[in-house]
Amino acid sequence: MGPVGAVCPAASVWSVAQFRLQGSKVLAVDMAGDAVKAKNGAMVAYEGEMTFKKMTGGGDGLRGMVTRRLTGEQMEVMEVKGHGTCYFADRASEISLVTLHGDTLYVESSNLLCTDSGLRTGTSFTGLRGASQGTGLFTTTVEGSGQAAIMSAGTAVVLRVTPNSPLQVDPGAYIAHTGKLKQHFQSGVNFRTFMGEGSGEAFQIRFEGEGLVYVQPSERNTIGGDV
């Protein structure tokens, strides 16, 4: 059994739905009457008998819907249920499987592809980090025991944070994190500035504590890149 939050190709031991990768860009989920929650429109093929139901809000309960409306974030989710195999993909993004052991995954809504139906999704306040990315003040949380599939532009890199080894991450490269981590929003030079592709003061996210941080090698555009 791997570490908490580790990228793991094995199927979840808590769910009947079996997650597996077909290559690195397609997620196959084997279902036997159970369900998963996936990004709306991410189904590319299926075998067997499946039903698809669009869900509103992107988070469980009224709070999830209200916070996303207030911040203007869009996270459209569908429930897929049935018997057979369903295949998911989104814009040829690389896919990683994250196994949760009763803990919480914090992930940008645009990077979340699919979760076990038993996992609870919601929202968490991110403060200035969200503002720097232009994604609003809330991020998506996935809680419980089971599996989630996250996406990245290029193969995701998993970096471990320890009390003696804090980590600075460019907001545009951040995907997700797990564990007991504290985030601090700080000014500094970002990776693009070192390459001569940016100017002015930039922002970084500093992670302290114990946990794992997922980053992608291709940065999204951020407000905080050049200020």
C-alpha positions as protocol buffer text, in pm:
chain_id: "A"
residue {
  index: 1
  type: MET
  ca { x: 0 y: 0 z: 0 }
}
residue {
  index: 2
  type: GLY
  ca { x: 146 y: 335 z: -101 }
}
residue {
  index: 3
  type: PRO
  ca { x: 167 y: 659 z: 99 }
}
residue {
  index: 4
  type: VAL
  ca { x: -139 y: 872 z: 161 }
}
residue {
  index: 5
  type: GLY
  ca { x: -233 y: 1062 z: -152 }
}
residue {
  index: 6
  type: ALA
  ca { x: 24 y: 884 z: -369 }
}
residue {
  index: 7
  type: VAL
  ca { x: -30 y: 842 z: -739 }
}
residue {
  index: 8
  type: CYS
  ca { x: -136 y: 481 z: -766 }
}
residue {
  index: 9
  type: PRO
  ca { x: -262 y: 279 z: -1064 }
}
residue {
  index: 10
  type: ALA
  ca { x: -426 y: 14 z: -848 }
}
residue {
  index: 11
  type: ALA
  ca { x: -801 y: 0 z: -800 }
}
residue {
  index: 12
  type: SER
  ca { x: -956 y: 130 z: -480 }
}
residue {
  index: 13
  type: VAL
  ca { x: -1021 y: -122 z: -206 }
}
residue {
  index: 14
  type: TRP
  ca { x: -1317 y: 76 z: -72 }
}
residue {
  index: 15
  type: SER
  ca { x: -1529 y: 100 z: -383 }
}
residue {
  index: 16
  type: VAL
  ca { x: -1690 y: -150 z: -615 }
}
residue {
  index: 17
  type: ALA
  ca { x: -1604 y: 85 z: -902 }
}
residue {
  index: 18
  type: GLN
  ca { x: -1258 y: -6 z: -1029 }
}
residue {
  index: 19
  type: PHE
  ca { x: -1037 y: 277 z: -1157 }
}
residue {
  index: 20
  type: ARG
  ca { x: -761 y: 194 z: -1406 }
}
residue {
  index: 21
  type: LEU
  ca { x: -564 y: 383 z: -1668 }
}
residue {
  index: 22
  type: GLN
  ca { x: -574 y: 303 z: -2039 }
}
residue {
  index: 23
  type: GLY
  ca { x: -241 y: 455 z: -2132 }
}
residue {
  index: 24
  type: SER
  ca { x: -184 y: 788 z: -1956 }
}
residue {
  index: 25
  type: LYS
  ca { x: -471 y: 995 z: -2099 }
}
residue {
  index: 26
  type: VAL
  ca { x: -781 y: 776 z: -2062 }
}
residue {
  index: 27
  type: LEU
  ca { x: -945 y: 662 z: -1739 }
}
residue {
  index: 28
  type: ALA
  ca { x: -1142 y: 336 z: -1749 }
}
residue {
  index: 29
  type: VAL
  ca { x: -1391 y: 273 z: -1468 }
}
residue {
  index: 30
  type: ASP
  ca { x: -1545 y: -73 z: -1429 }
}
residue {
  index: 31
  type: MET
  ca { x: -1885 y: -56 z: -1258 }
}
residue {
  index: 32
  type: ALA
  ca { x: -2125 y: -321 z: -1132 }
}
residue {
  index: 33
  type: GLY
  ca { x: -2435 y: -121 z: -1050 }
}
residue {
  index: 34
  type: ASP
  ca { x: -2249 y: 149 z: -858 }
}
residue {
  index: 35
  type: ALA
  ca { x: -2174 y: 509 z: -957 }
}
residue {
  index: 36
  type: VAL
  ca { x: -1899 y: 765 z: -1002 }
}
residue {
  index: 37
  type: LYS
  ca { x: -1896 y: 1144 z: -1031 }
}
residue {
  index: 38
  type: ALA
  ca { x: -1712 y: 1285 z: -1330 }
}
residue {
  index: 39
  type: LYS
  ca { x: -1648 y: 1613 z: -1508 }
}
residue {
  index: 40
  type: ASN
  ca { x: -1945 y: 1687 z: -1730 }
}
residue {
  index: 41
  type: GLY
  ca { x: -1871 y: 1595 z: -2092 }
}
residue {
  index: 42
  type: ALA
  ca { x: -1564 y: 1386 z: -2007 }
}
residue {
  index: 43
  type: MET
  ca { x: -1718 y: 1052 z: -2113 }
}
residue {
  index: 44
  type: VAL
  ca { x: -1558 y: 940 z: -2441 }
}
residue {
  index: 45
  type: ALA
  ca { x: -1698 y: 583 z: -2466 }
}
residue {
  index: 46
  type: TYR
  ca { x: -1872 y: 314 z: -2264 }
}
residue {
  index: 47
  type: GLU
  ca { x: -1957 y: -55 z: -2277 }
}
residue {
  index: 48
  type: GLY
  ca { x: -2266 y: -201 z: -2113 }
}
residue {
  index: 49
  type: GLU
  ca { x: -2568 y: -20 z: -1969 }
}
residue {
  index: 50
  type: MET
  ca { x: -2502 y: 327 z: -1829 }
}
residue {
  index: 51
  type: THR
  ca { x: -2712 y: 622 z: -1717 }
}
residue {
  index: 52
  type: PHE
  ca { x: -2586 y: 981 z: -1706 }
}
residue {
  index: 53
  type: LYS
  ca { x: -2727 y: 1248 z: -1478 }
}
residue {
  index: 54
  type: LYS
  ca { x: -2606 y: 1607 z: -1466 }
}
residue {
  index: 55
  type: MET
  ca { x: -2545 y: 1740 z: -1115 }
}
residue {
  index: 56
  type: THR
  ca { x: -2553 y: 2107 z: -1019 }
}
residue {
  index: 57
  type: GLY
  ca { x: -2299 y: 2305 z: -822 }
}
residue {
  index: 58
  type: GLY
  ca { x: -1994 y: 2078 z: -825 }
}
residue {
  index: 59
  type: GLY
  ca { x: -2000 y: 2044 z: -446 }
}
residue {
  index: 60
  type: ASP
  ca { x: -2221 y: 1854 z: -205 }
}
residue {
  index: 61
  type: GLY
  ca { x: -2499 y: 2055 z: -48 }
}
residue {
  index: 62
  type: LEU
  ca { x: -2618 y: 2411 z: -64 }
}
residue {
  index: 63
  type: ARG
  ca { x: -2288 y: 2560 z: 52 }
}
residue {
  index: 64
  type: GLY
  ca { x: -2104 y: 2415 z: -245 }
}
residue {
  index: 65
  type: MET
  ca { x: -2351 y: 2567 z: -489 }
}
residue {
  index: 66
  type: VAL
  ca { x: -2365 y: 2907 z: -319 }
}
residue {
  index: 67
  type: THR
  ca { x: -1990 y: 2954 z: -290 }
}
residue {
  index: 68
  type: ARG
  ca { x: -1933 y: 2869 z: -654 }
}
residue {
  index: 69
  type: ARG
  ca { x: -2203 y: 3110 z: -767 }
}
residue {
  index: 70
  type: LEU
  ca { x: -2055 y: 3386 z: -553 }
}
residue {
  index: 71
  type: THR
  ca { x: -1707 y: 3337 z: -692 }
}
residue {
  index: 72
  type: GLY
  ca { x: -1815 y: 3274 z: -1050 }
}
residue {
  index: 73
  type: GLU
  ca { x: -1648 y: 2933 z: -1064 }
}
residue {
  index: 74
  type: GLN
  ca { x: -1796 y: 2671 z: -1292 }
}
residue {
  index: 75
  type: MET
  ca { x: -1768 y: 2303 z: -1205 }
}
residue {
  index: 76
  type: GLU
  ca { x: -2021 y: 2096 z: -1391 }
}
residue {
  index: 77
  type: VAL
  ca { x: -2041 y: 1737 z: -1272 }
}
residue {
  index: 78
  type: MET
  ca { x: -2230 y: 1432 z: -1394 }
}
residue {
  index: 79
  type: GLU
  ca { x: -2316 y: 1109 z: -1215 }
}
residue {
  index: 80
  type: VAL
  ca { x: -2252 y: 794 z: -1415 }
}
residue {
  index: 81
  type: LYS
  ca { x: -2416 y: 473 z: -1297 }
}
residue {
  index: 82
  type: GLY
  ca { x: -2456 y: 127 z: -1442 }
}
residue {
  index: 83
  type: HIS
  ca { x: -2299 y: -204 z: -1535 }
}
residue {
  index: 84
  type: GLY
  ca { x: -1998 y: -215 z: -1763 }
}
residue {
  index: 85
  type: THR
  ca { x: -1699 y: 6 z: -1834 }
}
residue {
  index: 86
  type: CYS
  ca { x: -1699 y: 381 z: -1888 }
}
residue {
  index: 87
  type: TYR
  ca { x: -1405 y: 570 z: -2035 }
}
residue {
  index: 88
  type: PHE
  ca { x: -1320 y: 931 z: -1943 }
}
residue {
  index: 89
  type: ALA
  ca { x: -1075 y: 1182 z: -2089 }
}
residue {
  index: 90
  type: ASP
  ca { x: -1047 y: 1557 z: -2128 }
}
residue {
  index: 91
  type: ARG
  ca { x: -845 y: 1739 z: -2396 }
}
residue {
  index: 92
  type: ALA
  ca { x: -572 y: 1472 z: -2397 }
}
residue {
  index: 93
  type: SER
  ca { x: -470 y: 1568 z: -2042 }
}
residue {
  index: 94
  type: GLU
  ca { x: -244 y: 1333 z: -1847 }
}
residue {
  index: 95
  type: ILE
  ca { x: -433 y: 1147 z: -1573 }
}
residue {
  index: 96
  type: SER
  ca { x: -312 y: 1040 z: -1228 }
}
residue {
  index: 97
  type: LEU
  ca { x: -498 y: 829 z: -972 }
}
residue {
  index: 98
  type: VAL
  ca { x: -499 y: 946 z: -610 }
}
residue {
  index: 99
  type: THR
  ca { x: -594 y: 705 z: -332 }
}
residue {
  index: 100
  type: LEU
  ca { x: -749 y: 861 z: -21 }
}
residue {
  index: 101
  type: HIS
  ca { x: -745 y: 691 z: 319 }
}
residue {
  index: 102
  type: GLY
  ca { x: -1003 y: 897 z: 505 }
}
residue {
  index: 103
  type: ASP
  ca { x: -820 y: 1221 z: 433 }
}
residue {
  index: 104
  type: THR
  ca { x: -883 y: 1521 z: 207 }
}
residue {
  index: 105
  type: LEU
  ca { x: -765 y: 1607 z: -143 }
}
residue {
  index: 106
  type: TYR
  ca { x: -758 y: 1976 z: -230 }
}
residue {
  index: 107
  type: VAL
  ca { x: -769 y: 2017 z: -607 }
}
residue {
  index: 108
  type: GLU
  ca { x: -835 y: 2290 z: -862 }
}
residue {
  index: 109
  type: SER
  ca { x: -1181 y: 2225 z: -1007 }
}
residue {
  index: 110
  type: SER
  ca { x: -1048 y: 2228 z: -1365 }
}
residue {
  index: 111
  type: ASN
  ca { x: -804 y: 1947 z: -1276 }
}
residue {
  index: 112
  type: LEU
  ca { x: -1059 y: 1706 z: -1123 }
}
residue {
  index: 113
  type: LEU
  ca { x: -1179 y: 1438 z: -1368 }
}
residue {
  index: 114
  type: CYS
  ca { x: -1360 y: 1168 z: -1167 }
}
residue {
  index: 115
  type: THR
  ca { x: -1423 y: 1042 z: -811 }
}
residue {
  index: 116
  type: ASP
  ca { x: -1580 y: 746 z: -639 }
}
residue {
  index: 117
  type: SER
  ca { x: -1944 y: 827 z: -566 }
}
residue {
  index: 118
  type: GLY
  ca { x: -1879 y: 765 z: -196 }
}
residue {
  index: 119
  type: LEU
  ca { x: -1626 y: 1047 z: -174 }
}
residue {
  index: 120
  type: ARG
  ca { x: -1765 y: 1380 z: -57 }
}
residue {
  index: 121
  type: THR
  ca { x: -1694 y: 1688 z: -265 }
}
residue {
  index: 122
  type: GLY
  ca { x: -1716 y: 2043 z: -143 }
}
residue {
  index: 123
  type: THR
  ca { x: -1533 y: 2374 z: -134 }
}
residue {
  index: 124
  type: SER
  ca { x: -1253 y: 2525 z: 72 }
}
residue {
  index: 125
  type: PHE
  ca { x: -1146 y: 2888 z: 109 }
}
residue {
  index: 126
  type: THR
  ca { x: -808 y: 2959 z: -55 }
}
residue {
  index: 127
  type: GLY
  ca { x: -784 y: 3335 z: -5 }
}
residue {
  index: 128
  type: LEU
  ca { x: -533 y: 3524 z: -215 }
}
residue {
  index: 129
  type: ARG
  ca { x: -402 y: 3210 z: -384 }
}
residue {
  index: 130
  type: GLY
  ca { x: -725 y: 3177 z: -577 }
}
residue {
  index: 131
  type: ALA
  ca { x: -719 y: 3547 z: -663 }
}
residue {
  index: 132
  type: SER
  ca { x: -366 y: 3515 z: -801 }
}
residue {
  index: 133
  type: GLN
  ca { x: -478 y: 3238 z: -1034 }
}
residue {
  index: 134
  type: GLY
  ca { x: -790 y: 3413 z: -1146 }
}
residue {
  index: 135
  type: THR
  ca { x: -994 y: 3113 z: -1030 }
}
residue {
  index: 136
  type: GLY
  ca { x: -1183 y: 3268 z: -740 }
}
residue {
  index: 137
  type: LEU
  ca { x: -1144 y: 3229 z: -366 }
}
residue {
  index: 138
  type: PHE
  ca { x: -1249 y: 2865 z: -330 }
}
residue {
  index: 139
  type: THR
  ca { x: -1101 y: 2533 z: -438 }
}
residue {
  index: 140
  type: THR
  ca { x: -1257 y: 2187 z: -454 }
}
residue {
  index: 141
  type: THR
  ca { x: -1222 y: 1937 z: -171 }
}
residue {
  index: 142
  type: VAL
  ca { x: -1260 y: 1560 z: -202 }
}
residue {
  index: 143
  type: GLU
  ca { x: -1295 y: 1373 z: 129 }
}
residue {
  index: 144
  type: GLY
  ca { x: -1325 y: 1014 z: 242 }
}
residue {
  index: 145
  type: SER
  ca { x: -1181 y: 678 z: 142 }
}
residue {
  index: 146
  type: GLY
  ca { x: -1156 y: 579 z: -222 }
}
residue {
  index: 147
  type: GLN
  ca { x: -1008 y: 702 z: -546 }
}
residue {
  index: 148
  type: ALA
  ca { x: -1004 y: 1021 z: -748 }
}
residue {
  index: 149
  type: ALA
  ca { x: -861 y: 1090 z: -1091 }
}
residue {
  index: 150
  type: ILE
  ca { x: -690 y: 1424 z: -1146 }
}
residue {
  index: 151
  type: MET
  ca { x: -563 y: 1579 z: -1469 }
}
residue {
  index: 152
  type: SER
  ca { x: -252 y: 1772 z: -1560 }
}
residue {
  index: 153
  type: ALA
  ca { x: -94 y: 1938 z: -1864 }
}
residue {
  index: 154
  type: GLY
  ca { x: 198 y: 1699 z: -1894 }
}
residue {
  index: 155
  type: THR
  ca { x: 289 y: 1426 z: -1648 }
}
residue {
  index: 156
  type: ALA
  ca { x: 218 y: 1536 z: -1289 }
}
residue {
  index: 157
  type: VAL
  ca { x: 508 y: 1553 z: -1045 }
}
residue {
  index: 158
  type: VAL
  ca { x: 441 y: 1461 z: -682 }
}
residue {
  index: 159
  type: LEU
  ca { x: 654 y: 1655 z: -431 }
}
residue {
  index: 160
  type: ARG
  ca { x: 671 y: 1568 z: -62 }
}
residue {
  index: 161
  type: VAL
  ca { x: 665 y: 1841 z: 202 }
}
residue {
  index: 162
  type: THR
  ca { x: 808 y: 1779 z: 550 }
}
residue {
  index: 163
  type: PRO
  ca { x: 844 y: 2007 z: 853 }
}
residue {
  index: 164
  type: ASN
  ca { x: 1211 y: 2049 z: 761 }
}
residue {
  index: 165
  type: SER
  ca { x: 1150 y: 2092 z: 387 }
}
residue {
  index: 166
  type: PRO
  ca { x: 888 y: 2354 z: 296 }
}
residue {
  index: 167
  type: LEU
  ca { x: 797 y: 2396 z: -70 }
}
residue {
  index: 168
  type: GLN
  ca { x: 739 y: 2700 z: -293 }
}
residue {
  index: 169
  type: VAL
  ca { x: 512 y: 2647 z: -594 }
}
residue {
  index: 170
  type: ASP
  ca { x: 421 y: 2874 z: -881 }
}
residue {
  index: 171
  type: PRO
  ca { x: 39 y: 2921 z: -874 }
}
residue {
  index: 172
  type: GLY
  ca { x: 14 y: 2832 z: -1241 }
}
residue {
  index: 173
  type: ALA
  ca { x: 179 y: 2493 z: -1186 }
}
residue {
  index: 174
  type: TYR
  ca { x: -21 y: 2391 z: -880 }
}
residue {
  index: 175
  type: ILE
  ca { x: -280 y: 2112 z: -925 }
}
residue {
  index: 176
  type: ALA
  ca { x: -362 y: 1963 z: -586 }
}
residue {
  index: 177
  type: HIS
  ca { x: -234 y: 1864 z: -244 }
}
residue {
  index: 178
  type: THR
  ca { x: -305 y: 1622 z: 40 }
}
residue {
  index: 179
  type: GLY
  ca { x: -192 y: 1595 z: 401 }
}
residue {
  index: 180
  type: LYS
  ca { x: -157 y: 1839 z: 688 }
}
residue {
  index: 181
  type: LEU
  ca { x: -27 y: 2138 z: 498 }
}
residue {
  index: 182
  type: LYS
  ca { x: -51 y: 2511 z: 561 }
}
residue {
  index: 183
  type: GLN
  ca { x: -47 y: 2749 z: 267 }
}
residue {
  index: 184
  type: HIS
  ca { x: 108 y: 3093 z: 266 }
}
residue {
  index: 185
  type: PHE
  ca { x: 77 y: 3339 z: -18 }
}
residue {
  index: 186
  type: GLN
  ca { x: 405 y: 3526 z: -72 }
}
residue {
  index: 187
  type: SER
  ca { x: 569 y: 3751 z: -324 }
}
residue {
  index: 188
  type: GLY
  ca { x: 886 y: 3643 z: -496 }
}
residue {
  index: 189
  type: VAL
  ca { x: 1038 y: 3549 z: -829 }
}
residue {
  index: 190
  type: ASN
  ca { x: 850 y: 3283 z: -1020 }
}
residue {
  index: 191
  type: PHE
  ca { x: 991 y: 3024 z: -1258 }
}
residue {
  index: 192
  type: ARG
  ca { x: 903 y: 3224 z: -1570 }
}
residue {
  index: 193
  type: THR
  ca { x: 1101 y: 3522 z: -1445 }
}
residue {
  index: 194
  type: PHE
  ca { x: 1416 y: 3309 z: -1428 }
}
residue {
  index: 195
  type: MET
  ca { x: 1365 y: 3220 z: -1794 }
}
residue {
  index: 196
  type: GLY
  ca { x: 1323 y: 3582 z: -1895 }
}
residue {
  index: 197
  type: GLU
  ca { x: 955 y: 3532 z: -1978 }
}
residue {
  index: 198
  type: GLY
  ca { x: 813 y: 3747 z: -1701 }
}
residue {
  index: 199
  type: SER
  ca { x: 876 y: 4082 z: -1539 }
}
residue {
  index: 200
  type: GLY
  ca { x: 782 y: 4261 z: -1222 }
}
residue {
  index: 201
  type: GLU
  ca { x: 697 y: 4107 z: -887 }
}
residue {
  index: 202
  type: ALA
  ca { x: 545 y: 3757 z: -894 }
}
residue {
  index: 203
  type: PHE
  ca { x: 368 y: 3539 z: -638 }
}
residue {
  index: 204
  type: GLN
  ca { x: 424 y: 3192 z: -501 }
}
residue {
  index: 205
  type: ILE
  ca { x: 244 y: 2948 z: -273 }
}
residue {
  index: 206
  type: ARG
  ca { x: 452 y: 2830 z: 22 }
}
residue {
  index: 207
  type: PHE
  ca { x: 353 y: 2493 z: 169 }
}
residue {
  index: 208
  type: GLU
  ca { x: 458 y: 2398 z: 520 }
}
residue {
  index: 209
  type: GLY
  ca { x: 383 y: 2085 z: 724 }
}
residue {
  index: 210
  type: GLU
  ca { x: 353 y: 1722 z: 615 }
}
residue {
  index: 211
  type: GLY
  ca { x: 197 y: 1611 z: 288 }
}
residue {
  index: 212
  type: LEU
  ca { x: 215 y: 1584 z: -88 }
}
residue {
  index: 213
  type: VAL
  ca { x: 181 y: 1855 z: -354 }
}
residue {
  index: 214
  type: TYR
  ca { x: 96 y: 1779 z: -717 }
}
residue {
  index: 215
  type: VAL
  ca { x: 235 y: 2013 z: -983 }
}
residue {
  index: 216
  type: GLN
  ca { x: 222 y: 2013 z: -1362 }
}
residue {
  index: 217
  type: PRO
  ca { x: 509 y: 2100 z: -1597 }
}
residue {
  index: 218
  type: SER
  ca { x: 294 y: 2333 z: -1808 }
}
residue {
  index: 219
  type: GLU
  ca { x: 175 y: 2645 z: -1629 }
}
residue {
  index: 220
  type: ARG
  ca { x: -171 y: 2793 z: -1673 }
}
residue {
  index: 221
  type: ASN
  ca { x: -202 y: 3168 z: -1717 }
}
residue {
  index: 222
  type: THR
  ca { x: -229 y: 3350 z: -1385 }
}
residue {
  index: 223
  type: ILE
  ca { x: -298 y: 3700 z: -1270 }
}
residue {
  index: 224
  type: GLY
  ca { x: -6 y: 3674 z: -1030 }
}
residue {
  index: 225
  type: GLY
  ca { x: 252 y: 3598 z: -1298 }
}
residue {
  index: 226
  type: ASP
  ca { x: 323 y: 3965 z: -1364 }
}
residue {
  index: 227
  type: VAL
  ca { x: 216 y: 4239 z: -1129 }
}
